[in-house]
Amino acid sequence: MPSDQATKVVYKSPDQTEFFVVANHGMRSKWKKDKSIPLIDVVQTFDIHTTITGSNTGEYVHPSKGTLESHFGTSNVDDIVKKIVEEGEEKGMH
């Protein structure tokens, strides 16, 4: 999908580490108003990303199960993606 049709939804944890998912442009705001929209229609994949530096720029890496558990209290990808989409901030692709 072209990058102008994708956006990052970035969640900043209390220790300032940023986690993000790639979402379909405009779908996050629709989903926040209508939770009956399936989350799979909002995000392009259920892949959770961070960067080596912990910010939302740089090389994308998949955080370990332990990292997810320490930041989100769970390693359940569905729950984490939902939290990122609910509480995160939509930013353009870099």
mmCIF file of C-alpha atoms in Angstrom:
data_model
loop_
_atom_site.group_PDB
_atom_site.id
_atom_site.type_symbol
_atom_site.label_atom_id
_atom_site.label_comp_id
_atom_site.label_asym_id
_atom_site.label_seq_id
_atom_site.Cartn_x
_atom_site.Cartn_y
_atom_site.Cartn_z
ATOM 1 C CA MET A 1 0.000 0.000 0.000
ATOM 2 C CA PRO A 2 1.437 3.453 -0.799
ATOM 3 C CA SER A 3 2.792 5.350 2.195
ATOM 4 C CA ASP A 4 0.234 8.148 1.681
ATOM 5 C CA GLN A 5 -2.426 5.576 2.556
ATOM 6 C CA ALA A 6 -0.628 4.477 5.735
ATOM 7 C CA THR A 7 0.085 6.204 9.001
ATOM 8 C CA LYS A 8 1.785 5.260 12.237
ATOM 9 C CA VAL A 9 -0.115 5.214 15.485
ATOM 10 C CA VAL A 10 2.459 5.869 18.193
ATOM 11 C CA TYR A 11 2.001 5.057 21.869
ATOM 12 C CA LYS A 12 4.480 6.514 24.343
ATOM 13 C CA SER A 13 4.922 4.425 27.489
ATOM 14 C CA PRO A 14 5.442 6.038 30.911
ATOM 15 C CA ASP A 15 9.232 5.640 30.498
ATOM 16 C CA GLN A 16 8.996 7.447 27.119
ATOM 17 C CA THR A 17 9.634 4.336 24.985
ATOM 18 C CA GLU A 18 7.544 4.581 21.830
ATOM 19 C CA PHE A 19 5.696 1.631 20.318
ATOM 20 C CA PHE A 20 3.712 1.855 17.115
ATOM 21 C CA VAL A 21 1.556 0.044 14.592
ATOM 22 C CA VAL A 22 0.966 0.861 10.938
ATOM 23 C CA ALA A 23 -2.647 1.861 10.346
ATOM 24 C CA ASN A 24 -4.808 2.697 7.371
ATOM 25 C CA HIS A 25 -5.041 6.468 6.975
ATOM 26 C CA GLY A 26 -8.175 7.918 8.551
ATOM 27 C CA MET A 27 -9.406 4.651 10.050
ATOM 28 C CA ARG A 28 -8.240 5.289 13.612
ATOM 29 C CA SER A 29 -10.550 8.279 14.059
ATOM 30 C CA LYS A 30 -13.458 6.341 12.527
ATOM 31 C CA TRP A 31 -12.796 3.400 14.868
ATOM 32 C CA LYS A 32 -12.603 5.668 17.931
ATOM 33 C CA LYS A 33 -16.119 6.933 17.093
ATOM 34 C CA ASP A 34 -17.480 3.492 16.147
ATOM 35 C CA LYS A 35 -15.895 0.547 17.993
ATOM 36 C CA SER A 36 -18.004 -1.883 15.932
ATOM 37 C CA ILE A 37 -15.427 -1.419 13.139
ATOM 38 C CA PRO A 38 -13.103 -4.438 13.319
ATOM 39 C CA LEU A 39 -9.595 -3.497 14.470
ATOM 40 C CA ILE A 40 -8.186 -5.411 11.492
ATOM 41 C CA ASP A 41 -9.790 -2.743 9.274
ATOM 42 C CA VAL A 42 -7.885 -0.063 11.187
ATOM 43 C CA VAL A 43 -4.370 -1.508 11.286
ATOM 44 C CA GLN A 44 -2.530 -2.927 8.304
ATOM 45 C CA THR A 45 -1.021 -5.718 10.415
ATOM 46 C CA PHE A 46 -0.947 -6.696 14.056
ATOM 47 C CA ASP A 47 2.831 -6.181 14.090
ATOM 48 C CA ILE A 48 4.010 -4.021 16.964
ATOM 49 C CA HIS A 49 7.154 -2.008 16.338
ATOM 50 C CA THR A 50 9.620 0.086 18.261
ATOM 51 C CA THR A 51 13.077 1.309 17.341
ATOM 52 C CA ILE A 52 16.488 0.574 18.790
ATOM 53 C CA THR A 53 16.532 4.126 20.174
ATOM 54 C CA GLY A 54 13.026 3.785 21.633
ATOM 55 C CA SER A 55 11.675 6.675 19.556
ATOM 56 C CA ASN A 56 9.390 6.457 16.512
ATOM 57 C CA THR A 57 12.180 7.139 14.008
ATOM 58 C CA GLY A 58 15.038 4.865 13.064
ATOM 59 C CA GLU A 59 15.218 1.195 12.243
ATOM 60 C CA TYR A 60 11.991 -0.628 13.097
ATOM 61 C CA VAL A 61 12.354 -3.663 15.370
ATOM 62 C CA HIS A 62 9.854 -6.021 16.953
ATOM 63 C CA PRO A 63 10.004 -5.739 20.741
ATOM 64 C CA SER A 64 10.555 -8.940 22.691
ATOM 65 C CA LYS A 65 7.758 -10.639 24.600
ATOM 66 C CA GLY A 66 9.439 -9.545 27.847
ATOM 67 C CA THR A 67 9.595 -5.923 26.679
ATOM 68 C CA LEU A 68 5.891 -5.969 25.819
ATOM 69 C CA GLU A 69 5.018 -7.507 29.185
ATOM 70 C CA SER A 70 7.058 -4.923 31.089
ATOM 71 C CA HIS A 71 5.508 -1.970 29.220
ATOM 72 C CA PHE A 72 1.920 -3.177 28.738
ATOM 73 C CA GLY A 73 1.464 -5.770 31.495
ATOM 74 C CA THR A 74 0.738 -8.398 28.841
ATOM 75 C CA SER A 75 2.251 -9.923 25.736
ATOM 76 C CA ASN A 76 -1.174 -10.443 24.107
ATOM 77 C CA VAL A 77 -0.744 -8.742 20.731
ATOM 78 C CA ASP A 78 -4.474 -8.080 20.244
ATOM 79 C CA ASP A 79 -4.707 -6.252 23.586
ATOM 80 C CA ILE A 80 -1.537 -4.247 22.932
ATOM 81 C CA VAL A 81 -2.572 -3.197 19.411
ATOM 82 C CA LYS A 82 -5.949 -2.070 20.771
ATOM 83 C CA LYS A 83 -4.231 -0.008 23.499
ATOM 84 C CA ILE A 84 -1.851 1.581 20.973
ATOM 85 C CA VAL A 85 -4.736 2.519 18.657
ATOM 86 C CA GLU A 86 -6.887 3.770 21.556
ATOM 87 C CA GLU A 87 -4.264 5.773 23.425
ATOM 88 C CA GLY A 88 -1.656 6.503 20.773
ATOM 89 C CA GLU A 89 -1.170 9.464 18.484
ATOM 90 C CA GLU A 90 -1.458 9.280 14.708
ATOM 91 C CA LYS A 91 1.723 10.399 12.945
ATOM 92 C CA GLY A 92 2.775 10.284 9.323
ATOM 93 C CA MET A 93 5.146 7.678 7.970
ATOM 94 C CA HIS A 94 8.802 8.802 8.044
#
